[in-house]
Tab-separated table of C-alpha atoms and ligand atoms in Angstrom:
chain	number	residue	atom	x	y	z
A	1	UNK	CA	0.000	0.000	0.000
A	2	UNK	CA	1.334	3.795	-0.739
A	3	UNK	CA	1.959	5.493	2.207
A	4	UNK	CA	-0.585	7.783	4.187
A	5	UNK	CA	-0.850	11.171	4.389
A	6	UNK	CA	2.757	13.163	4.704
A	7	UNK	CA	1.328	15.922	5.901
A	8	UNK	CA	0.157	13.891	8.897
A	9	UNK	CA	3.363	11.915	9.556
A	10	UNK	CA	5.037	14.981	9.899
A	11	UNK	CA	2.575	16.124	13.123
A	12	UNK	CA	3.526	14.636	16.306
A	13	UNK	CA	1.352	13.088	18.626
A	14	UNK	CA	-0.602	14.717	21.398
A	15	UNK	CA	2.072	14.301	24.190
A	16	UNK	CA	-0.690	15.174	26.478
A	17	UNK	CA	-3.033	12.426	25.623
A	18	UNK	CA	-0.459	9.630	25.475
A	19	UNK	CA	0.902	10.282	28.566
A	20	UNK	CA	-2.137	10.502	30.054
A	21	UNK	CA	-3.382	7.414	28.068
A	22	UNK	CA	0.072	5.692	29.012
A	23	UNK	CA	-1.006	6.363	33.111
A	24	UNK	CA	-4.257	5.180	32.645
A	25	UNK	CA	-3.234	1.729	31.208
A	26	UNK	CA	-0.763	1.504	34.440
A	27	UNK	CA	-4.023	2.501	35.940
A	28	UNK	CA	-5.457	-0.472	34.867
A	29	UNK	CA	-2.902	-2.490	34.986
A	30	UNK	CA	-3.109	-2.013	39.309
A	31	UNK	CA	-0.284	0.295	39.471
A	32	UNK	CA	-1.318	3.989	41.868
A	33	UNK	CA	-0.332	6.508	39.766
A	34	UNK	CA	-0.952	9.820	40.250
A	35	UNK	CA	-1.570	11.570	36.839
A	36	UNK	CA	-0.534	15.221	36.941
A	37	UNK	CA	-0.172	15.637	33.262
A	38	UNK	CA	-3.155	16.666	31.771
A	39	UNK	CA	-4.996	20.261	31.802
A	40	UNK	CA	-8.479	18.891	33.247
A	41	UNK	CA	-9.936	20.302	36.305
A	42	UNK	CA	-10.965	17.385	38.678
A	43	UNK	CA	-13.952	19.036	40.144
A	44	UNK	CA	-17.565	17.677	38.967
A	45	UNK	CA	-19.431	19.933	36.282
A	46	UNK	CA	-21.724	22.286	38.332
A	47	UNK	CA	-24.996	20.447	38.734
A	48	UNK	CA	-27.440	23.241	37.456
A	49	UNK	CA	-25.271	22.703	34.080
A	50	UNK	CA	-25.879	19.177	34.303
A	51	UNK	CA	-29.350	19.222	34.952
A	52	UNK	CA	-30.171	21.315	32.147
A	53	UNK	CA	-28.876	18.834	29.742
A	54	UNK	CA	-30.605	16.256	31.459
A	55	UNK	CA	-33.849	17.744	30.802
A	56	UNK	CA	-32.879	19.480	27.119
A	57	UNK	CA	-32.378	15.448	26.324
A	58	UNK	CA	-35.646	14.856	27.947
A	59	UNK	CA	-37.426	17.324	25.915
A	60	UNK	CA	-36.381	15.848	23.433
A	61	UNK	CA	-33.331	18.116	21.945
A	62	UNK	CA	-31.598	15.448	19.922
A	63	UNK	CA	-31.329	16.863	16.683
A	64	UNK	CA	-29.606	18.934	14.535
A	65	UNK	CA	-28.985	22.589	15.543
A	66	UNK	CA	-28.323	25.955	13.666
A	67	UNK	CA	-24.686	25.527	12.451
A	68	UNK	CA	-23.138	28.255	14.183
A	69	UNK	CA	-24.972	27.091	17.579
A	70	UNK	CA	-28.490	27.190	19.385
A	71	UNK	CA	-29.430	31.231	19.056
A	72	UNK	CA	-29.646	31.468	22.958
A	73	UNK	CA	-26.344	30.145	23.195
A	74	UNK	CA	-24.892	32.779	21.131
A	75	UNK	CA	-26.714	35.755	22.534
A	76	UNK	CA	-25.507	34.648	25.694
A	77	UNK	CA	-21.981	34.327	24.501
A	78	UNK	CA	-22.190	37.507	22.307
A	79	UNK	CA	-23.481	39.417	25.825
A	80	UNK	CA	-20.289	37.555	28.120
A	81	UNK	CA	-17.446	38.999	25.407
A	82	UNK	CA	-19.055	42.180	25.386
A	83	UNK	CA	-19.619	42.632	29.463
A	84	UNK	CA	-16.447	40.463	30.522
A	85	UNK	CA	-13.893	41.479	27.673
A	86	UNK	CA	-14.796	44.918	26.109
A	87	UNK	CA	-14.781	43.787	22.680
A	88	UNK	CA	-18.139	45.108	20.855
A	89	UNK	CA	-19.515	41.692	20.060
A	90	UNK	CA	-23.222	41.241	17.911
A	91	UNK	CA	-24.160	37.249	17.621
A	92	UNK	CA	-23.419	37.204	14.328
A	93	UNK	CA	-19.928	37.310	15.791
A	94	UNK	CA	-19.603	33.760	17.272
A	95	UNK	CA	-18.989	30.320	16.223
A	96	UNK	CA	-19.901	27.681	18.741
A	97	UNK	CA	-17.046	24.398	18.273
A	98	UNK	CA	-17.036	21.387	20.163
A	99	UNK	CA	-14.630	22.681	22.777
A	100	UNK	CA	-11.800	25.315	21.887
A	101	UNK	CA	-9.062	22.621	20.332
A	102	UNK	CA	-12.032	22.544	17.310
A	103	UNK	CA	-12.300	26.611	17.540
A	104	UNK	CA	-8.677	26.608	16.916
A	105	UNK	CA	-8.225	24.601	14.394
A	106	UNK	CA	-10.954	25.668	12.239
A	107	UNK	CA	-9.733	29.093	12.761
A	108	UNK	CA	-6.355	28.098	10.897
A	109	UNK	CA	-8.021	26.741	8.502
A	110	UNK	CA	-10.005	29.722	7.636
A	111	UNK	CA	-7.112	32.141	7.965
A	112	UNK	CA	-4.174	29.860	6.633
A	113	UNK	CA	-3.699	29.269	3.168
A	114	UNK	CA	-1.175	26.820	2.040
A	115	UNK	CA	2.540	28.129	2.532
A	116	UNK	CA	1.032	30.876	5.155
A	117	UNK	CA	3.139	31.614	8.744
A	118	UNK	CA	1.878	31.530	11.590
A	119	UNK	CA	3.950	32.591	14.833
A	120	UNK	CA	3.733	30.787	18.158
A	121	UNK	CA	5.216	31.779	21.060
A	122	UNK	CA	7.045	29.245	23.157
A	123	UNK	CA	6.348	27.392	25.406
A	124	UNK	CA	3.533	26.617	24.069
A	125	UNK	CA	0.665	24.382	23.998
A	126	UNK	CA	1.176	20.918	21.924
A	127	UNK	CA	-1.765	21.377	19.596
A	128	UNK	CA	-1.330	24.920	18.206
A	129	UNK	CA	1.479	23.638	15.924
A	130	UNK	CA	-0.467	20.723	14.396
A	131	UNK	CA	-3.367	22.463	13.824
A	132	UNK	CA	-1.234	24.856	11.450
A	133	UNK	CA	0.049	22.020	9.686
A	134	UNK	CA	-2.859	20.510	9.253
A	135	UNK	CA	-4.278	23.234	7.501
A	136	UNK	CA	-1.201	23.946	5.141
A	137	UNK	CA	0.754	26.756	6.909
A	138	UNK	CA	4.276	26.491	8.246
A	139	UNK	CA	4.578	27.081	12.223
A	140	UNK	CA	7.178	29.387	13.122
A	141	UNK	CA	8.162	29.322	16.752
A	142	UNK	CA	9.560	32.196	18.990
A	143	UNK	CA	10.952	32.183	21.850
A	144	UNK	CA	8.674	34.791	25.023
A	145	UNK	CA	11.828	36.089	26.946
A	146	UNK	CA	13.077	33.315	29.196
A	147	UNK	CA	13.284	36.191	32.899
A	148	UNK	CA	9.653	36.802	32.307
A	149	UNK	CA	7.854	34.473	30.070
A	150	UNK	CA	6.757	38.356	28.076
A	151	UNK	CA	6.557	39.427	24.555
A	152	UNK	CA	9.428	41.451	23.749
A	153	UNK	CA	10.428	42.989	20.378
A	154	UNK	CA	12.409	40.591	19.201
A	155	UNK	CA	9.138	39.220	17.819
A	156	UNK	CA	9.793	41.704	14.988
A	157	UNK	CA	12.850	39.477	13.831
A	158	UNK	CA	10.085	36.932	13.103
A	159	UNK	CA	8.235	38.333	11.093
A	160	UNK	CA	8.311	37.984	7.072
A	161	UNK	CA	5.830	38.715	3.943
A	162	UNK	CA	4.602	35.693	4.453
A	163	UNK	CA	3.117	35.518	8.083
A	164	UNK	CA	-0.006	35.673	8.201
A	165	UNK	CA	-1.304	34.894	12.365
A	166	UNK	CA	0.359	35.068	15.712
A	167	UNK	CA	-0.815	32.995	18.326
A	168	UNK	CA	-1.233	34.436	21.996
A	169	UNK	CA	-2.150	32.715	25.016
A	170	UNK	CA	-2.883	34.568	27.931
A	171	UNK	CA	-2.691	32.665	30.900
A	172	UNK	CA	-0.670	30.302	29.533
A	173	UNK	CA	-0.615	27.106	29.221
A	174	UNK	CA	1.786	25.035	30.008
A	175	UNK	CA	3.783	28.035	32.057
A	176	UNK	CA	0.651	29.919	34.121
A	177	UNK	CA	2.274	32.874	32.495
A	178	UNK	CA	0.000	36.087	31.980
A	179	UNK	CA	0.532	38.630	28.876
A	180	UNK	CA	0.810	42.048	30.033
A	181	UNK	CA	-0.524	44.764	28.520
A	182	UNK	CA	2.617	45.671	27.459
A	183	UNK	CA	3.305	42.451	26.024
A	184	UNK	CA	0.189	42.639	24.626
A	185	UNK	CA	0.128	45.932	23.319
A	186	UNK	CA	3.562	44.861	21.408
A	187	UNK	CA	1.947	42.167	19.275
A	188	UNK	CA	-1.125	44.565	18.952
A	189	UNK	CA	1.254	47.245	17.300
A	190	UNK	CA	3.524	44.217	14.986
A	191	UNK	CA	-0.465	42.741	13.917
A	192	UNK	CA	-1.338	46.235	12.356
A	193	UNK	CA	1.559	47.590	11.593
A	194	UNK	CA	2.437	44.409	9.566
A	195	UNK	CA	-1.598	43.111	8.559
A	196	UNK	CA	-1.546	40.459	10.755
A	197	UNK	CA	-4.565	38.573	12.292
A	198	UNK	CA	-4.187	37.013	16.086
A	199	UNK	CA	-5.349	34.497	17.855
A	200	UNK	CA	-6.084	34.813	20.988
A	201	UNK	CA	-6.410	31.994	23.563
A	202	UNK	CA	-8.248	32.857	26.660
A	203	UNK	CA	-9.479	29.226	28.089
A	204	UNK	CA	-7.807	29.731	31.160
A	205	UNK	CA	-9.095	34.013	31.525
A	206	UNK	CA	-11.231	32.787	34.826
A	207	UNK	CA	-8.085	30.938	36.873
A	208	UNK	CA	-6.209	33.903	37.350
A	209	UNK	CA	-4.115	34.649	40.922
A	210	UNK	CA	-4.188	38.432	41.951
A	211	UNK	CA	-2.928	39.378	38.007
A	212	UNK	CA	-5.609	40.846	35.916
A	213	UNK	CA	-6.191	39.018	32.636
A	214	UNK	CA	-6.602	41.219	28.986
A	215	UNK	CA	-8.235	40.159	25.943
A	216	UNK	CA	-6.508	41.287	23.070
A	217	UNK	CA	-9.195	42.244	21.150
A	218	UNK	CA	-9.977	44.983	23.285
A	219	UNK	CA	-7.233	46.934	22.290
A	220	UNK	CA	-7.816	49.780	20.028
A	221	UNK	CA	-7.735	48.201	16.256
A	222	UNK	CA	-7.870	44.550	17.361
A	223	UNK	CA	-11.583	43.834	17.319
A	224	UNK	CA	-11.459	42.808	13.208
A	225	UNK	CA	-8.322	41.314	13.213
A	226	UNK	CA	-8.504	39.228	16.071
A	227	UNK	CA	-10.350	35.737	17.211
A	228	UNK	CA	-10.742	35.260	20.727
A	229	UNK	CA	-10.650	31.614	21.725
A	230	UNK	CA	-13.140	30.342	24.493
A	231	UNK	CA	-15.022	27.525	25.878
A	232	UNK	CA	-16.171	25.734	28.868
A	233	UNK	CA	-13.601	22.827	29.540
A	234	UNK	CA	-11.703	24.800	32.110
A	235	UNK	CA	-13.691	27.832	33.390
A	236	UNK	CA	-16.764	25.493	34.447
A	237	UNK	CA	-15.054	21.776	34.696
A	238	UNK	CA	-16.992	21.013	31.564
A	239	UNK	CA	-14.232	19.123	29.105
A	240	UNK	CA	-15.692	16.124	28.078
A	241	UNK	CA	-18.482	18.535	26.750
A	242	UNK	CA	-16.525	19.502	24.078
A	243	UNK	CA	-17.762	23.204	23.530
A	244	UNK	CA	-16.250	26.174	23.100
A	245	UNK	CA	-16.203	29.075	20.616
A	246	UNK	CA	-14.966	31.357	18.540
A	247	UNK	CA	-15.496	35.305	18.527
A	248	UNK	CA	-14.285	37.639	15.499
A	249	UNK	CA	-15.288	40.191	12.694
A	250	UNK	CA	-18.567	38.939	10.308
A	251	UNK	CA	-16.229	37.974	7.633
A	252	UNK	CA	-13.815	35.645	9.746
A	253	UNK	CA	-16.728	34.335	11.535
A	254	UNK	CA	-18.284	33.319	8.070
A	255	UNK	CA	-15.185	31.144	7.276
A	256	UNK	CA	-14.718	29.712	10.233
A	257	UNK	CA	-18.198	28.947	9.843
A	258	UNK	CA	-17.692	27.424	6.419
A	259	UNK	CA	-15.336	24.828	7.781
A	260	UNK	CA	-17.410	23.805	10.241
A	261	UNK	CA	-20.516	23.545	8.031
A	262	UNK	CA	-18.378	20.465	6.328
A	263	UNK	CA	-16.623	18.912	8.984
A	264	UNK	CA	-18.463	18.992	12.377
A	265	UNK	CA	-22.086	20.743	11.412
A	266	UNK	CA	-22.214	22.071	15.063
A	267	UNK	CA	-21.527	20.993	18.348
A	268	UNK	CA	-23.824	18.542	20.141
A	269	UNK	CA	-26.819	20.210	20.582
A	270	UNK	CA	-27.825	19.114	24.403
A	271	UNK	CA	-23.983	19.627	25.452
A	272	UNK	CA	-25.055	23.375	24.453
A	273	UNK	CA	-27.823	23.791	26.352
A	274	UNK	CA	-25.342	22.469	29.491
A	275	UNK	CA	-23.125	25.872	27.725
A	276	UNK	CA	-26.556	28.047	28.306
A	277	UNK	CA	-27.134	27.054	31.502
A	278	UNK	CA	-23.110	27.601	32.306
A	279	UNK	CA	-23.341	31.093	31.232
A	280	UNK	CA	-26.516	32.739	32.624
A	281	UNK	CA	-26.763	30.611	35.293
A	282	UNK	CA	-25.105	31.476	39.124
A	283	UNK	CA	-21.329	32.220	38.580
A	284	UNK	CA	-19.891	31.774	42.358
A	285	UNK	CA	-18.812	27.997	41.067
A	286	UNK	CA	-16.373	29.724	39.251
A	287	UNK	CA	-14.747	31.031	41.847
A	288	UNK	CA	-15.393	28.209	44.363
A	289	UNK	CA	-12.984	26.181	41.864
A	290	UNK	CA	-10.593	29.113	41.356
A	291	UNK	CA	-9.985	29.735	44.983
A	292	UNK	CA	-9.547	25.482	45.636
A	293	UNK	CA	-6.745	26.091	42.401
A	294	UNK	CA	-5.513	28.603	44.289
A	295	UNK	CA	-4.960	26.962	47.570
A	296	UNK	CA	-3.278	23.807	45.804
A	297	UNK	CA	-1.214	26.502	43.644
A	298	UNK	CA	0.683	27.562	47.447
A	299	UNK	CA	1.048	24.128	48.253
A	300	UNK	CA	2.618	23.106	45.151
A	301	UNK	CA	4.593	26.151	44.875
A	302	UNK	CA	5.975	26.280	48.622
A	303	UNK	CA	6.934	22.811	47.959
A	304	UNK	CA	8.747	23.340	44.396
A	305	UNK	CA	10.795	26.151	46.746
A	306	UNK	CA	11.801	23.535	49.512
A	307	UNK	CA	13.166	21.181	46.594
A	308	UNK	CA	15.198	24.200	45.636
A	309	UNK	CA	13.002	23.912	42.148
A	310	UNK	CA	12.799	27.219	40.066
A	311	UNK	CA	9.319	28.100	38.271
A	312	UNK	CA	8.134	30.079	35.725
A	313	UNK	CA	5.322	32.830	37.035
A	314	UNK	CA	2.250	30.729	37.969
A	315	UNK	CA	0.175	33.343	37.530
A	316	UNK	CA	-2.933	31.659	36.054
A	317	UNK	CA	-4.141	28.291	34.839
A	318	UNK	CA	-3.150	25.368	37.028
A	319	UNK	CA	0.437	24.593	36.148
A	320	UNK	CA	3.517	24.651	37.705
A	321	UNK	CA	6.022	24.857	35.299
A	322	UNK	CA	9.364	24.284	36.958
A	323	UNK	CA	13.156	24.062	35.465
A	324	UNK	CA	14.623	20.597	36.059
A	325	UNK	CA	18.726	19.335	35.898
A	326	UNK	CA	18.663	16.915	32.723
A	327	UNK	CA	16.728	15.434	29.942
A	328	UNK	CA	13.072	16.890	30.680
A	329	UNK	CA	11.946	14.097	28.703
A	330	UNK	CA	14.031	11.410	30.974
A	331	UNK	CA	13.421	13.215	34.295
A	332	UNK	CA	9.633	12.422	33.235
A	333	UNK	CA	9.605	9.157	32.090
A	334	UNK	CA	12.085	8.327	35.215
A	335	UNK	CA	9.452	10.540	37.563
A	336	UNK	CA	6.290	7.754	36.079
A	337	UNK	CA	8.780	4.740	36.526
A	338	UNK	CA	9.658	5.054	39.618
A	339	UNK	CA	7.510	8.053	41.412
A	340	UNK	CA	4.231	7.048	39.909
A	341	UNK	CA	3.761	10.169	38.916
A	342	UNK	CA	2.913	11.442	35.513
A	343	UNK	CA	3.515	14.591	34.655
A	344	UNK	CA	4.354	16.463	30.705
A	345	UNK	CA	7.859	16.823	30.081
A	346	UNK	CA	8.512	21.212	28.230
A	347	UNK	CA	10.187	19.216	25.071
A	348	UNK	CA	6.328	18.811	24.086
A	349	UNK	CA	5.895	22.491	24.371
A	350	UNK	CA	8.863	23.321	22.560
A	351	UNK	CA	10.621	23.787	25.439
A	352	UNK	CA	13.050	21.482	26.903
A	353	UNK	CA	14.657	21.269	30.156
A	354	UNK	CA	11.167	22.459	32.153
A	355	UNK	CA	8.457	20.186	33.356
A	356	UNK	CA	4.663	20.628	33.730
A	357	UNK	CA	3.045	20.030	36.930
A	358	UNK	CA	-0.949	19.917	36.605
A	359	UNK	CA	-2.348	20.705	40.136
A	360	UNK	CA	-6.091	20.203	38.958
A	361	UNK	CA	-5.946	16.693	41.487
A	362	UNK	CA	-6.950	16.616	44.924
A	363	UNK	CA	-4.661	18.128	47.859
A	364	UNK	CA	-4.005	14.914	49.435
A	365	UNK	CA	-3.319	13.591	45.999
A	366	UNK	CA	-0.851	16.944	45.421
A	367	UNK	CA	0.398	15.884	48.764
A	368	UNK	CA	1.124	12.305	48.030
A	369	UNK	CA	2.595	12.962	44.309
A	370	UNK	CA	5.259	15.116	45.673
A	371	UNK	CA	5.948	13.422	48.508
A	372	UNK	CA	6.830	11.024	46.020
A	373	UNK	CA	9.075	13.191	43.499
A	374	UNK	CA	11.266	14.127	46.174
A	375	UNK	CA	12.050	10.762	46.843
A	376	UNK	CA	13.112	10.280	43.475
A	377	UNK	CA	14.929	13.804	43.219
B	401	PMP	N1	-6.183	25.851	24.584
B	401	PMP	C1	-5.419	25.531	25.631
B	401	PMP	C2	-4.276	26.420	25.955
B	401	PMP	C3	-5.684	24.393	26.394
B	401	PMP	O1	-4.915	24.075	27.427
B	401	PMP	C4	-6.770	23.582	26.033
B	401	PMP	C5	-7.060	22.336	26.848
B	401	PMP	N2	-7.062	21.194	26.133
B	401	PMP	C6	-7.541	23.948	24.925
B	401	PMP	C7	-7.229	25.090	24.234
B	401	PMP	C8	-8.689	23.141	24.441
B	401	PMP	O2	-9.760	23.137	25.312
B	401	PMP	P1	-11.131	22.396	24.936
B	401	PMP	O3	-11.287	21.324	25.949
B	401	PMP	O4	-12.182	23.458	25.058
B	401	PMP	O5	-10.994	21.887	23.562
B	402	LIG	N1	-5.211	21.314	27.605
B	402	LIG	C1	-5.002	20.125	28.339
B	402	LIG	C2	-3.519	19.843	28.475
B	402	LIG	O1	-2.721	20.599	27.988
B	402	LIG	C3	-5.818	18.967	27.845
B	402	LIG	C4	-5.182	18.004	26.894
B	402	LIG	C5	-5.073	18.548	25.535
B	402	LIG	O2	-6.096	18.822	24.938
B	402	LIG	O3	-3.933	18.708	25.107
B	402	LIG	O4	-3.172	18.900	29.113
């Protein structure tokens, strides 16, 4: 047989995933370990979200939807970007994906054409890169400056005729890094000076720790050229929903739209009336969740300082995203082997010699798991 797709054997695995996947079979196979590696909050959905999809299903909502999601849905998205964010938003302004990874993707695929660059700035998450590929453009990564995990202007060296989108995400995952308006305000400048459209990945806007989050397309001249990546997975322990969103000008929304017409139709049409119920419903779960994050983020923290670990500025999300001696990928796989202890080595976000540290488990779980790596240390 001729061989598959090339442009897929050249895209990596989701390191992610098959670590995660790789615990769970040890999992299975008897063995405690403690999986710190993937971004998933541990907490139950909210049960007001849960019921309403419960009784959407009831109702009988098992059919197809409007492609761009249920009306209500939007409106009530449409009304959050505009309150929350600043950026004028109408609902002819919104996509609804299942979850943001689909947002994200679709959105290079209706920005990208073949040959296209698209700038990401490292570390950064394992599935921006892929999704460029996948839809034809060539990833070009940049380093944020390594004292401060900022934009600074040596983003300008970066840039050629041919890019086309910068990536930003704001707090970051995998380092819990957030952009400053400074930072921000840099690409800003390089995206008009230089007709440039951003991305803009705010999943993690609501697990933020005493730094103020900005959405990019709030700042003077962003709002067209700009699509601001959202969903539900983090802010309201929803990701196995798989919904999320994207915002942007008519035009961009229309192609994003497009793809999605072809590929996914819309997003499962009771998980979005869970997404209704998220958004309009009571809000204090939100920060029930942040401030249990928050707790687990001293722990985790005050116990990276006693093993003389340095971190980069956990700031928002729930990572710690500490500096180790050695192979990061080695000092991983050795932390699993012998630690029970899973956790995402920074060569998967372009990055090596860090490692990522998911404190979405419990506290006696966070206790155990690093009770554990300092054995092995
Ligand atoms: N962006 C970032 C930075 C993430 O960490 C994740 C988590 N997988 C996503 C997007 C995708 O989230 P979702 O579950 O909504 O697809
Ligand atoms: N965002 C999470 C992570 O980085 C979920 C897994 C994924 O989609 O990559 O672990």
């Amino acid at each position: 047989m001729r061989p598959l797709s090339t442009k897929i054997a050249a895209i990596a695995p989701s390191a992610t995933i098959e670590i995660t996947d790789q615990a769970r079979k040890m999992q299975a196979a008897g063995i405690d370990v403690i999986s710190l590696s993937i971004g998933e909050p541990d907490f139950q959905t909210p049960a007001h979200i849960t019921e309403a999809c419960i009784n959407a299903l009831r109702r009988g909502e098992t059919h197809y939807a409007p492609g761009k999601g249920i009306p209500e849905l939007i409106s009530a998205i449409a009304e959050k970007i505009a309150q929350e964010n600043g950026i004028p938003c109408s609902p002819d302004q919104v996509v609804v994906g299942c979850g943001a990874k689909n947002s994200i993707y679709e959105t290079c695929e209706a920005v990208l054409s073949t040959g296209d660059e698209a700038i990401i700035l490292d570390p950064s998450w394992v599935s921006y890169e892929p999704c460029i590929q996948i839809a034809g453009g060539i990833p070009v990564h940049h380093p944020l400056d390594p004292g401060n995990f900022q934009v600074n202007d040596t983003l300008l060296e970066k840039i050629t005729k041919k890019t086309r989108m910068i990536i930003v995400n704001s707090p970051s995952n995998p380092s819990g890094a957030i952009l400053s308006r400074e930072s921000l305000q840099l690409v800003a400048d390089i995206c008009q000076d230089h007709d440039i459209i951003a991305l803009s990945d705010e999943i993690y806007e609501k697990l933020v720790y005493g730094k103020r989050h900005y959405s990019l397309a709030s700042f003077p001249g962003m709002e067209d050229r700009t699509i601001t990546i959202n969903g539900f997975s983090k802010a309201y322990a929803m990701t196995g929903w798989r919904l999320g969103y994207a915002v942007s000008s008519k035009e961009i929304i229309n192609y994003i739209n497009r793809v999605q017409q072809h590929t996914i139709s819309h997003p499962t049409t009771f998980s979005m009336y869970g997404g209704i119920a998220a958004l309009k419903g009571p809000q204090q779960c939100i920060e029930d969740m942040r401030a249990e994050f928050e707790r687990r983020r001293s722990f985790v923290l005050r116990r990276m300082d006693e093993l003389g670990l340095s971190y980069a500025p956990a700031d928002g999300a729930f990572y710690a995203y500490v500096q180790v001696n050695g192979n990061d990928k080695e000092v991983a796989s050795r932390w699993l082997k012998e630690a029970h202890v899973a956790v995402t080595h920074g060569s998967a976000f372009n990055h090596p010699g860090w490692i990522r540290i998911s404190y979405a488990a419990s506290m006696e779980r966070l206790k155990e798991a690093l009770d554990r790596i300092s054995s092995v240390l």
